[in-house]
Short mmCIF file of C-alpha atoms and ligand atoms in Angstrom, two decimals:
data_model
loop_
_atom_site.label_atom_id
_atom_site.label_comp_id
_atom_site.label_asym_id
_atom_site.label_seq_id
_atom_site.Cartn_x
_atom_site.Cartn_y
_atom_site.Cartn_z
CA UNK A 1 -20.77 -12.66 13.78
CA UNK A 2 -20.70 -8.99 12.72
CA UNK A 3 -23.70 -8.11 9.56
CA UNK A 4 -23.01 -5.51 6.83
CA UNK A 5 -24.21 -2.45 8.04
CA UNK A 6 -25.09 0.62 5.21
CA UNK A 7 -23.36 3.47 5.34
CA UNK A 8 -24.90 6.66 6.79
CA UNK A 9 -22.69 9.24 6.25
CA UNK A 10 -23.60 12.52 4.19
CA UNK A 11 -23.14 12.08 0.24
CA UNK A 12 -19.48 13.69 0.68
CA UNK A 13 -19.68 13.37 -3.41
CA UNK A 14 -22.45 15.98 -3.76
CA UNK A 15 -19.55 18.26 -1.49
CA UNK A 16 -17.27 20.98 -3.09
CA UNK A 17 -13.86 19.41 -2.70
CA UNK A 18 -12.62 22.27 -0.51
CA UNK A 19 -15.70 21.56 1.88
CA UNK A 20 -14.68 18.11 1.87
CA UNK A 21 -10.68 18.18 2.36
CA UNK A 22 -11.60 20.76 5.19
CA UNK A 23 -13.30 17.74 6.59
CA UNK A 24 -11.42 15.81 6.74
CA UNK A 25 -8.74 18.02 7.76
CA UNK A 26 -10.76 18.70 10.54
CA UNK A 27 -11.59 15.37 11.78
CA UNK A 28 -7.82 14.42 11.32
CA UNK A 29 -6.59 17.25 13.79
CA UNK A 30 -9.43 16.69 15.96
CA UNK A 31 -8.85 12.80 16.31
CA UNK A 32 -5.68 11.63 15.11
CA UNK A 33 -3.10 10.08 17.50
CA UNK A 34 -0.52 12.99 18.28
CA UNK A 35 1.91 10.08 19.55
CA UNK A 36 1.81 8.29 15.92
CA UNK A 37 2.43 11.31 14.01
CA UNK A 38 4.94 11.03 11.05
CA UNK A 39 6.19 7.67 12.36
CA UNK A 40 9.42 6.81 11.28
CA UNK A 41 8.62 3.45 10.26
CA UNK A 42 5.38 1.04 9.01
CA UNK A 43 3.51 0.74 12.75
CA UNK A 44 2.69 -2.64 13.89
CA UNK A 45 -1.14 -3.58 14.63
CA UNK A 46 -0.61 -2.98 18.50
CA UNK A 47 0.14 0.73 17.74
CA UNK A 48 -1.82 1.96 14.75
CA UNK A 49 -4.84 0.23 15.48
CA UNK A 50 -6.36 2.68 18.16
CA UNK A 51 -6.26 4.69 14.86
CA UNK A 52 -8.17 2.02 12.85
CA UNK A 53 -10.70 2.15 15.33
CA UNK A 54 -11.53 5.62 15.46
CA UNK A 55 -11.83 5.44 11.79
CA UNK A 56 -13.85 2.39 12.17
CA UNK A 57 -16.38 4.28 14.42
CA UNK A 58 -16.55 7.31 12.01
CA UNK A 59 -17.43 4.95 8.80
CA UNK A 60 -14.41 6.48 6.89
CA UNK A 61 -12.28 2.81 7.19
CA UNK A 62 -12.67 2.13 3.35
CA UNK A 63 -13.34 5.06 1.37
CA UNK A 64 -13.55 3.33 -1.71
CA UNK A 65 -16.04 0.33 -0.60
CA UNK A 66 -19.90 1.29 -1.76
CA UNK A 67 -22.04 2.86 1.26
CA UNK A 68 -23.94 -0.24 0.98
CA UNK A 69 -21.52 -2.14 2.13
CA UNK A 70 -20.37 0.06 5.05
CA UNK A 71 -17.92 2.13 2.97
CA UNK A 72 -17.72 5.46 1.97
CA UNK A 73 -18.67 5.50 -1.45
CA UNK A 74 -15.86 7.98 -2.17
CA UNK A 75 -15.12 8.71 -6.06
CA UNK A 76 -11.49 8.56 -6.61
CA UNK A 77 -11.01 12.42 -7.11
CA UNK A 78 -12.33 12.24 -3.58
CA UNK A 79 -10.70 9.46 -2.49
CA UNK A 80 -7.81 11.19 -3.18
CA UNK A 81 -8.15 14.46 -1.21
CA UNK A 82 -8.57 12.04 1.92
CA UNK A 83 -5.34 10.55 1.18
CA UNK A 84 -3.76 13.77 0.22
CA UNK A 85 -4.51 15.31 4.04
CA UNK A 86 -3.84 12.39 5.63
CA UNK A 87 -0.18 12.33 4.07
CA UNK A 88 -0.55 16.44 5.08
CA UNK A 89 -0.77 15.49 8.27
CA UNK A 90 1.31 12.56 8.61
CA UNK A 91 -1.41 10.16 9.23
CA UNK A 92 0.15 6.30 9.07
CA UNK A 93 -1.05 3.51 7.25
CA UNK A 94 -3.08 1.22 9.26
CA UNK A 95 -2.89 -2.46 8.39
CA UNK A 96 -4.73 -1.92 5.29
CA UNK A 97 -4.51 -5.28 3.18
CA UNK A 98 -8.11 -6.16 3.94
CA UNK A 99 -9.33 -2.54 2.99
CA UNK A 100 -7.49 -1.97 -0.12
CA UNK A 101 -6.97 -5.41 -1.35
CA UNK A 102 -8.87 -8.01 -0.32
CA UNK A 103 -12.11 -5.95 0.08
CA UNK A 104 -12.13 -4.65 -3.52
CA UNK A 105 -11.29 -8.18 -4.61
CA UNK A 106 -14.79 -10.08 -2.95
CA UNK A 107 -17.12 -7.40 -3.59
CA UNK A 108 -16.30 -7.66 -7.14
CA UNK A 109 -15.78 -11.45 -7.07
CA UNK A 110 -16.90 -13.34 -3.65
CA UNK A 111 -20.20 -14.89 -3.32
CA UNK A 112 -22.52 -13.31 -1.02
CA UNK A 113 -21.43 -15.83 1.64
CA UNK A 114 -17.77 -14.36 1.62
CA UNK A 115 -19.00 -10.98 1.34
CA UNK A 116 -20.94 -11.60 4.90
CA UNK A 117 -18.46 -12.86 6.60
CA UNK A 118 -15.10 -11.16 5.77
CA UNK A 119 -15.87 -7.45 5.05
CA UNK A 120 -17.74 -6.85 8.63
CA UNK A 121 -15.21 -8.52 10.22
CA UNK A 122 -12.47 -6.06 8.65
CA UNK A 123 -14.78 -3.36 9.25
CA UNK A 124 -14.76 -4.29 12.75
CA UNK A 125 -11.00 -4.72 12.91
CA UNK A 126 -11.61 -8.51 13.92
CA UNK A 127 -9.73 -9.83 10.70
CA UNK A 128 -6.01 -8.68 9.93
CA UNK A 129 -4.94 -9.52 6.87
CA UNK A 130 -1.53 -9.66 5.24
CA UNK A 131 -0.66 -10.48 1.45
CA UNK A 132 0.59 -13.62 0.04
CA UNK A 133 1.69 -13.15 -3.10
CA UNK A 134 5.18 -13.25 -3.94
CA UNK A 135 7.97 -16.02 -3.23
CA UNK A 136 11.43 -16.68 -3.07
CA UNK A 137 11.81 -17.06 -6.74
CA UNK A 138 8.99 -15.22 -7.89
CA UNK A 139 8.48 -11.70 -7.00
CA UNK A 140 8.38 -9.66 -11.13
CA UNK A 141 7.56 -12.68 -12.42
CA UNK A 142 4.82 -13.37 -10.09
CA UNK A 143 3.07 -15.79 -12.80
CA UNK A 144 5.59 -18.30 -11.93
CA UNK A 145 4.47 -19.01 -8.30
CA UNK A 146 4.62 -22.88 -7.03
CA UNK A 147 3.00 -22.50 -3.99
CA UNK A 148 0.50 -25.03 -4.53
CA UNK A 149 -2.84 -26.24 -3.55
CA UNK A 150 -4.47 -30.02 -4.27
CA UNK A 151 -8.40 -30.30 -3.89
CA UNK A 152 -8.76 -33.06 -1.36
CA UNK A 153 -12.50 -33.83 -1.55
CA UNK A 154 -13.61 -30.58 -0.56
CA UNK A 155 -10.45 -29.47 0.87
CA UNK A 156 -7.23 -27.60 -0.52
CA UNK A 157 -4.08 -28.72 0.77
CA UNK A 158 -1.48 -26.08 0.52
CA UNK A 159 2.24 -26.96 0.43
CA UNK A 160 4.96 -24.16 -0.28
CA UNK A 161 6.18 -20.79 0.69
CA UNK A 162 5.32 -16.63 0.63
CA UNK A 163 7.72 -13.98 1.20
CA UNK A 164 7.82 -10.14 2.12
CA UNK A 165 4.19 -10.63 3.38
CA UNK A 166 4.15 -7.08 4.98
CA UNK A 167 3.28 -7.04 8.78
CA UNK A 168 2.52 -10.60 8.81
CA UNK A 169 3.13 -11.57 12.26
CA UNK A 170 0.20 -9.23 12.86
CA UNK A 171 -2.33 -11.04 10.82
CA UNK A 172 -4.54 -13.34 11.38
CA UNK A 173 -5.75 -13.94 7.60
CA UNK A 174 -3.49 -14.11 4.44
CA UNK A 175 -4.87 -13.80 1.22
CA UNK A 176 -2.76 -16.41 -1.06
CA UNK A 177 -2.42 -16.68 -4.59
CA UNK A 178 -1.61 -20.69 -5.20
CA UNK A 179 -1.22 -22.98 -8.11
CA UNK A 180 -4.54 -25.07 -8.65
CA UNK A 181 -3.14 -26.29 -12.16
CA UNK A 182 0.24 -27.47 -12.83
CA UNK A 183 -0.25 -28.57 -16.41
CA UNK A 184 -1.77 -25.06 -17.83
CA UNK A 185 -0.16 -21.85 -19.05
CA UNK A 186 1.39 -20.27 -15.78
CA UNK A 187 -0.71 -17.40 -15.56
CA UNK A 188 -4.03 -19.46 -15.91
CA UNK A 189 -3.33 -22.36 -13.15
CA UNK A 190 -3.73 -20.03 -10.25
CA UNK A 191 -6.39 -19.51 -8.04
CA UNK A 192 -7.31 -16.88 -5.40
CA UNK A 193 -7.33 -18.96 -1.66
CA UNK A 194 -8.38 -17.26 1.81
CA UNK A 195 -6.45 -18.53 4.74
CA UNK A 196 -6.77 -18.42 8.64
CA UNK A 197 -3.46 -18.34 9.99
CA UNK A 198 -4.03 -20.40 12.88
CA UNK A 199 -4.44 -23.22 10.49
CA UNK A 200 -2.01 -26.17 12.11
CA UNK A 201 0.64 -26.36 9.01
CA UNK A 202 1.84 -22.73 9.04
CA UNK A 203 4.93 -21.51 10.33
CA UNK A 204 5.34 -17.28 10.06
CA UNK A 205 8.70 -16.14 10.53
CA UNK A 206 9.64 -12.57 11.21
CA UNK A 207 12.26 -10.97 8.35
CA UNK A 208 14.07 -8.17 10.24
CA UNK A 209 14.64 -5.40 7.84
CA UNK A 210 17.63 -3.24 7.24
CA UNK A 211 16.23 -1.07 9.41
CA UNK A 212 15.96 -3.40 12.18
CA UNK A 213 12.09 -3.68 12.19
CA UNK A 214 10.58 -6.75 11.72
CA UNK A 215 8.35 -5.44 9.12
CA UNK A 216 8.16 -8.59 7.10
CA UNK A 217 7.35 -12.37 6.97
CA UNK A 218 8.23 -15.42 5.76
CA UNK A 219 5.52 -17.80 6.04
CA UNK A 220 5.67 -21.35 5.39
CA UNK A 221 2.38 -23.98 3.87
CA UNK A 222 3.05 -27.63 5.27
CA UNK A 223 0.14 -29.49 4.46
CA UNK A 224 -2.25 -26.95 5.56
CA UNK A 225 -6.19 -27.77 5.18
CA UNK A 226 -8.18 -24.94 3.68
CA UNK A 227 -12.01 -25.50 2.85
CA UNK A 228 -12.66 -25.63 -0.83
CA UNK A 229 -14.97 -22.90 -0.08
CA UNK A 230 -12.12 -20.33 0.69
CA UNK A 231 -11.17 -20.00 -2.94
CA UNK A 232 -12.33 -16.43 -4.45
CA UNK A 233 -13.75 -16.14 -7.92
CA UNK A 234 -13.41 -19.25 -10.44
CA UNK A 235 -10.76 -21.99 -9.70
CA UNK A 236 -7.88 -20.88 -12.17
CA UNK A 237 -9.03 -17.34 -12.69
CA UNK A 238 -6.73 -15.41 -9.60
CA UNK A 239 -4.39 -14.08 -12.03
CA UNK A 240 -6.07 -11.95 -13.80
CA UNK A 241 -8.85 -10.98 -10.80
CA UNK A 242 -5.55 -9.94 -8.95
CA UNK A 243 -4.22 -8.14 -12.01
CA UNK A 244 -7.60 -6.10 -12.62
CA UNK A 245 -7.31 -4.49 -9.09
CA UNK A 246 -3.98 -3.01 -9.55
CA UNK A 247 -5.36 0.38 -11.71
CA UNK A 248 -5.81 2.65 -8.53
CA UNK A 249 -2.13 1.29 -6.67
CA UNK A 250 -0.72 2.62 -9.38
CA UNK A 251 -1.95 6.39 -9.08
CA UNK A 252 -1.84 5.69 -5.11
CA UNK A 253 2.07 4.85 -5.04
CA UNK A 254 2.38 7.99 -7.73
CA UNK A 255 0.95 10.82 -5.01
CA UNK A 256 3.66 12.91 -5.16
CA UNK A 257 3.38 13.58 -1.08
CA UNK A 258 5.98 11.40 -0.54
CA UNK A 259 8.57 13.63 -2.02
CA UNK A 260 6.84 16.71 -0.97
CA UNK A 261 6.92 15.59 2.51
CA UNK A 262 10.75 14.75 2.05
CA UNK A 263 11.61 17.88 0.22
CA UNK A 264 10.23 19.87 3.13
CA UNK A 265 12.62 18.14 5.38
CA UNK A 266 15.00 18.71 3.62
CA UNK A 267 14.38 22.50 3.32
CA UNK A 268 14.32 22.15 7.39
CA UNK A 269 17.57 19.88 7.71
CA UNK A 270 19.59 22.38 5.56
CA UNK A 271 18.33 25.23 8.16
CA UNK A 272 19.33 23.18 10.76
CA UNK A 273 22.41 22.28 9.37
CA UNK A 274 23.22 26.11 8.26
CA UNK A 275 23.70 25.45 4.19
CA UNK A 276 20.35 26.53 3.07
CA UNK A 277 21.57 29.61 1.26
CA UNK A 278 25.16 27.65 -0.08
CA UNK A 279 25.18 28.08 -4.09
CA UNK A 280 25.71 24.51 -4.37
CA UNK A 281 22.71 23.10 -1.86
CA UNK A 282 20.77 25.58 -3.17
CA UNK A 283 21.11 24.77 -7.10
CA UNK A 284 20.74 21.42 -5.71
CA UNK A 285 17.45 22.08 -3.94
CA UNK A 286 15.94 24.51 -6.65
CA UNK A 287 16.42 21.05 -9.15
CA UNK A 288 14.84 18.75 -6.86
CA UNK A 289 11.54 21.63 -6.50
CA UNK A 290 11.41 21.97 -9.84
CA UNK A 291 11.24 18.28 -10.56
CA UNK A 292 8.38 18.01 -7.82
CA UNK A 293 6.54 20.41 -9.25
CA UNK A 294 6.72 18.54 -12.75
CA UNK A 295 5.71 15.57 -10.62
CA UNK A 296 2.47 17.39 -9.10
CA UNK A 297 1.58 18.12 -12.86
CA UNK A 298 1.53 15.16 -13.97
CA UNK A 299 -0.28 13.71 -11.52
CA UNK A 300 -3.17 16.39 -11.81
CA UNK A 301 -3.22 14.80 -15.42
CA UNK A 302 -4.61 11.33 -14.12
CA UNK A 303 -6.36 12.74 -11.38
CA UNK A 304 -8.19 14.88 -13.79
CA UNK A 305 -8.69 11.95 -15.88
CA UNK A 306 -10.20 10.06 -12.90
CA UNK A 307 -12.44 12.72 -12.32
CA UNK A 308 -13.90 12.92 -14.97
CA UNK A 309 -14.85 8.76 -15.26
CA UNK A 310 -12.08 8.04 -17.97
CA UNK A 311 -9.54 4.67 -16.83
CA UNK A 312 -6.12 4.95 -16.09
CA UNK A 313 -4.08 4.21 -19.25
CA UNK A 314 -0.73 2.03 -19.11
CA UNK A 315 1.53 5.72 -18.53
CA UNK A 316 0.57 5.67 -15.04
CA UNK A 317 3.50 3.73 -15.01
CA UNK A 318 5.16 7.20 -14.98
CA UNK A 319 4.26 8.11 -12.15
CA UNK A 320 5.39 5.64 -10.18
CA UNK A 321 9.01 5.64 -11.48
CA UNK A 322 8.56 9.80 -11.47
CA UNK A 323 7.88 9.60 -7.87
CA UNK A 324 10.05 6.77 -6.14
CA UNK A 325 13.42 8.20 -8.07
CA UNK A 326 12.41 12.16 -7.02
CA UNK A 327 12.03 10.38 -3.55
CA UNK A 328 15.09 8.74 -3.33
CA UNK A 329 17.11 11.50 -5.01
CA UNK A 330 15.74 14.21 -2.35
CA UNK A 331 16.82 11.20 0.52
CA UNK A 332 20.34 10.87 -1.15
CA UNK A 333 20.40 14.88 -0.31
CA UNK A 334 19.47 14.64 3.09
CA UNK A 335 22.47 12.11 3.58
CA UNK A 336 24.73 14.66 1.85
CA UNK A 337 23.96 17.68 3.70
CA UNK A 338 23.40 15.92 7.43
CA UNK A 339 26.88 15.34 8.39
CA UNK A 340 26.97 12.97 10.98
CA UNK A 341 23.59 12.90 11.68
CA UNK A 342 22.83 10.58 8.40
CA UNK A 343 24.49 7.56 10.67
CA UNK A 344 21.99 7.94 12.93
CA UNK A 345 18.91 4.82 13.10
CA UNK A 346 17.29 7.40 15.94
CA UNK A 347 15.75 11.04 14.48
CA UNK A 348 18.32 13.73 15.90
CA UNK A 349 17.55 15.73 19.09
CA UNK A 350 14.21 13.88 19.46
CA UNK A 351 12.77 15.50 16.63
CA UNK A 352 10.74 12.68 13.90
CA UNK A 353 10.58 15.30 11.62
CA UNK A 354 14.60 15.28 11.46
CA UNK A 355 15.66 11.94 10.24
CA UNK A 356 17.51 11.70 7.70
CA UNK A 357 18.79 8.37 7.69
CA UNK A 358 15.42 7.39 8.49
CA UNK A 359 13.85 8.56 5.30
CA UNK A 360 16.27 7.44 3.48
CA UNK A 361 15.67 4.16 4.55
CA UNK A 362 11.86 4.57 3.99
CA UNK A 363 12.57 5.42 0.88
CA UNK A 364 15.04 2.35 -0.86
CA UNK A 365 11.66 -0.22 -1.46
CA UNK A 366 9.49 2.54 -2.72
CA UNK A 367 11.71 1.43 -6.18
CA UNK A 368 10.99 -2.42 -5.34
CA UNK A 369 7.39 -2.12 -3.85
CA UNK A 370 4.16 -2.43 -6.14
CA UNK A 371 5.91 -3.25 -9.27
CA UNK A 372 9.73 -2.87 -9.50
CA UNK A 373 10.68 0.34 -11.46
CA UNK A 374 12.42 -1.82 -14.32
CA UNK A 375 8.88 -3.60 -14.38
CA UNK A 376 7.09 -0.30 -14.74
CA UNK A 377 10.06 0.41 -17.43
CA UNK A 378 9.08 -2.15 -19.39
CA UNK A 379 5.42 -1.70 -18.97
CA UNK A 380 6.03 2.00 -20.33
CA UNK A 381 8.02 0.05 -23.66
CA UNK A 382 5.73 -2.31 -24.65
CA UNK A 383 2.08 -1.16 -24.37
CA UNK A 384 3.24 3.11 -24.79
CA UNK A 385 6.11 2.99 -27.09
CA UNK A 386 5.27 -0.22 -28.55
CA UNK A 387 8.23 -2.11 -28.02
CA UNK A 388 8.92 -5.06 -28.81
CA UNK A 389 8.46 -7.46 -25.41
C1 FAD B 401 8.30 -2.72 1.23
C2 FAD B 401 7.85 -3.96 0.51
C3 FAD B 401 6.65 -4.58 0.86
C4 FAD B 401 6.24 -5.74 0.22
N1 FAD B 401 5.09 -6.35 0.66
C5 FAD B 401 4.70 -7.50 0.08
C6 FAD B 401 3.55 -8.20 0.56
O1 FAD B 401 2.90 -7.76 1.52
N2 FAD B 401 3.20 -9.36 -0.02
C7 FAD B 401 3.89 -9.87 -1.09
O2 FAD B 401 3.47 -10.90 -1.61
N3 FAD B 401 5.00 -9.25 -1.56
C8 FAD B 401 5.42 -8.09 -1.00
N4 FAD B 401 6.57 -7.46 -1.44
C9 FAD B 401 7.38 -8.11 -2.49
C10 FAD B 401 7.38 -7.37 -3.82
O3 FAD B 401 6.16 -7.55 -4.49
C11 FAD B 401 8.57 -7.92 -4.62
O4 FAD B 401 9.75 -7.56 -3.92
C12 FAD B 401 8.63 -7.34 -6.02
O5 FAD B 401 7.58 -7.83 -6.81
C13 FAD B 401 9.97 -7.70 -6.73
O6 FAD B 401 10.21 -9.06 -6.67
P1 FAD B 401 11.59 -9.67 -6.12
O7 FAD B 401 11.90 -9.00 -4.83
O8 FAD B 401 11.49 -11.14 -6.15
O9 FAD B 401 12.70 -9.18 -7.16
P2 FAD B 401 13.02 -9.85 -8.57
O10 FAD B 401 11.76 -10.03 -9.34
O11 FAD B 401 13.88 -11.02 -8.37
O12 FAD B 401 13.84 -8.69 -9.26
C14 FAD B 401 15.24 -8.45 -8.99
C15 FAD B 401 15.69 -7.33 -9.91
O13 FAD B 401 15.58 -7.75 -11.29
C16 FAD B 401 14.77 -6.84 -12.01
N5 FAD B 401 13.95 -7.55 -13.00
C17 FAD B 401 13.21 -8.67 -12.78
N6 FAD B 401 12.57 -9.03 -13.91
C18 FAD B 401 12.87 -8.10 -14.86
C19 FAD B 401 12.50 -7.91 -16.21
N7 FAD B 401 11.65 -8.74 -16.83
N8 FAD B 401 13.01 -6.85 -16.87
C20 FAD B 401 13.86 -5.97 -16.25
N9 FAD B 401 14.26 -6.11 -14.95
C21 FAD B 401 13.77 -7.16 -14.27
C22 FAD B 401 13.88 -6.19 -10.97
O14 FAD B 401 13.41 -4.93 -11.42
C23 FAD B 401 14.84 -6.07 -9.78
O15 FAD B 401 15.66 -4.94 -9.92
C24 FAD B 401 7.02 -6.30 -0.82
C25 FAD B 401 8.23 -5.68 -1.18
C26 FAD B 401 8.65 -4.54 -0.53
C27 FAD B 401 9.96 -3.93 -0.93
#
C-alpha cells in the first residue's frame, strides 16, 4: 500500500507567473511525448499514461491537491498558466477523473481512512477512475437518478445503470452517485459510493462514438456488493458535495484555448487550401478573431477574480456557452473551406495539425459536456437575470 507523501517542490506561488509558465514550458518541451502531440482524439490509458507517469515522478500530477498531500499546492491563477501551456503545446488529458474529481471530493469530505488509501494510489497511477454519474434518463436532470443502493448489514447492494462514463473500459474504480433514499426529495436521497470494478455484478460495455472510438461506457449494477464503508461524506448528502465541486469546471471548460487552437488551424487550412486572402473567408475569419478575442477578455475577468481570492459567481456560465459555440462555429469553417478533405476520419497528408473533420468532431460534445449549453442558459436566467425558473 502506497502512504501520502508531502510535496517537495519549490513554492511555485511565491514565483512571478512568467518564471513559472516558462517552467513549465520548459519541462513540457523537455519531457512531453512527441508521439502524443495534439492527438486527434481522448487517448486511452495504454497511450497517455507514460505521460501520467512522468508527471507522477515530477509531483506536478494534481496541481490543485495541497503539498501535503502530494500535490502541488497551485493557486488557481497558477493553476491556470499550467493548463494554458499545456493546451500551447498540445499536451492531452490523461485519465484525470481521480485528479480532478474524485481527489477534490475526499480531501474535502473522506475520512482519513479514504484519504490513505485512494489518493496515493492515484498518485501512483495504481487506481483509474471513471465517472458515474449520469443515466439513460437522467443526464440535465441528474437529481433524478435511480441507480440505487440498499444497506445490507454493512453492505450496499447496487442495482441499476450509468452512461457516457468517459474511458471506462480503462478504469478500474468508478465513482457512483446512487439513490440511498427513495422516499425523500430527489436531490437529498443520494449518496456518494466508491466502487472497484472488478466487483462480480458489473458488466462495462464499450459505446463506440461517432467517431468510431470507443470513448465511452455503459456500465451495468446487478446486485453488486459494496462495503458500507465506500460511501463518501454523509449518507444522503452526494448531491450537493458533488454540486460544490463544480466552481473551477466551469472556468476550466471556459479556457478559450480550445478555439484559439482551432482558429489557428484554420488560419493554416485556408493557406493550405489557397483562400486565405478571399474577401469572403477573410470577413469570415476576421469575425471569428474578433469574437476570440472578446472570449480571452472575458475570461481574464474571472481569472482576475480568482486571483485575487474572490468565488466564481453564477456568469461563469458565460463562458462556457462563449467558448463551445466560438468552437464549433470556427469547426463549421474548417468544413466549409476544406473541400474534400472535411470527409476525411484520417488528418490529410499525415499532418494532425490538419484535420478538419477531426476537430469538428472534437468539437460537437463540448455543447453537451459539463452542463449542456441550454442548462448553462438557464443557469444565466434564473440566478443573473432573475428569471423566473
Ligand atoms: C464527451 C462527453 C463526456 C461525458 N462524460 C461523462 C462521464 O464521464 N460520466 C457521466 O456520468 N456522464 C458523462 N457525460 C454525460 C453528460 O453529463 C450528459 O450528456 C449531459 O449531462 C446531458 O445529459 P443527456 O445526454 O442525458 O441529455 P438530456 O438531459 O436528455 O438533454 C437533451 C437535450 O434537452 C435539453 N434540456 C434538458 N433539460 C433542459 C431544461 N431544463 N431546459 C432546457 N433544455 C433542456 C438539453 O440541453 C439537451 O439539448 C458525458 C457527455 C459527453 C458529451
Amino acid at each position: 500500500m502506497n502512504a501520502i507523501t508531502p510535496s517537495t517542490l519549490p513554492d511555485y506561488n511565491s514565483w512571478s507567473d512568467d518564471e513559472f509558465r516558462a517552467e513549465v514550458r520548459r519541462f513540457v518541451e523537455q519531457n512531453y511525448p512527441a508521439e502524443i502531440r495534439n492527438p486527434p482524439k481522448r487517448l486511452h490509458w495504454s497511450e497517455n499514461k507514460p505521460w501520467y507517469m512522468i508527471l507522477s515522478r515530477k509531483g506536478w500530477l494534481c496541481p490543485s491537491w495541497p503539498r501535503e498531500l502530494g500535490g502541488m499546492g497551485l493557486d488557481p491563477a497558477k493553476q491556470i498558466i499550467l493548463i494554458e501551456e499545456y493546451e500551447r503545446y498540445g499536451v492531452a488529458r490523461t485519465n484525470d477523473h481521480g485528479i480532478i474529481m474524485l481527489g477534490p471530493l475526499l480531501i474535502r469530505y473522506g475520512t482519513e481512512e479514504q484519504k490513505q488509501k485512494f489518493l496515493p494510489a492515484i498518485l501512483s497511477g495504481e487506481h483509474v477512475w471513471c465517472q458515474g454519474y449520469s443515466e439513460p434518463n437522467s443526464g440535465s436532470d441528474l437529481a433524478s437518478l435511480r441507480t440505487e443502493a440498499v444497506l445490507d448489514g454493512d453492505t450496499y447492494i447496487v442495482n441499476g445503470q450509468k452512461t457516457w462514463c468517459t474511458l471506462g473500459t480503462d478504469a478500474n474504480w468508478i465513482f457512483l452517485l446512487v439513490r440511498t433514499d427513495k422516499n425523500a426529495k430527489k436531490q437529498e436521497g443520494i449518496s456518494f459510493l466508491l466502487v472497484p470494478m472488478d466487483t462480480p455484478g458489473i458488466t462495462v460495455r464499450p459505446i463506440v462514438n461517432i467517431d468510431r472510438h470507443d470513448e465511452f461506457t455503459e456500465v451495468f449494477f446487478d446486485n453488486v456488493r459494496v462495503p458500507a464503508g465506500n460511501i463518501v461524506g454523509e449518507v444522503n448528502k452526494g448531491w450537493s458535495m458533488a454540486k460544490a465541486l463544480l466552481g473551477f469546471e466551469r472556468i476550466f471548460l471556459g479556457s478559450p484555448k480550445q478555439s484559439a487552437y482551432a482558429l489557428a488551424r484554420l488560419a493554416q487550412l485556408a493557406d493550405r487550401m489557397g483562400i486565405a486572402e478571399e474577401p469572403a473567408f477573410a470577413d469570415d475569419f476576421a469575425r471569428l478573431r474578433l469574437d476570440l478575442e472578446d472570449l480571452k477578455a472575458l475570461y481574464g475577468t474571472f481569472v482576475a477574480r480568482l486571483k485575487r481570492g474572490e468565488g466564481l459567481p453564477p456568469d461563469v456560465s458565460m463562458l462556457k456557452i462563449l467558448q463551445s459555440e466560438l468552437f464549433q462555429r470556427i469547426t463549421d469553417t474548417m468544413l466549409e473551406i476544406g473541400g474534400e478533405n472535411a470527409g476525411l476520419f484520417e488528418p490529410m497528408e499525415g499532418n494532425n495539425e490538419l484535420h478538419p473533420a477531426g476537430l469538428f468532431i472534437q468539437a460537437r460534445p463540448t455543447t453537451i459536456y459539463g452542463g449542456t449549453n441550454e442548462i448553462q442558459r438557464n443557469i444565466i436566467a434564473k440566478n443573473v437575470l432573475d428569471m423566473p425558473g
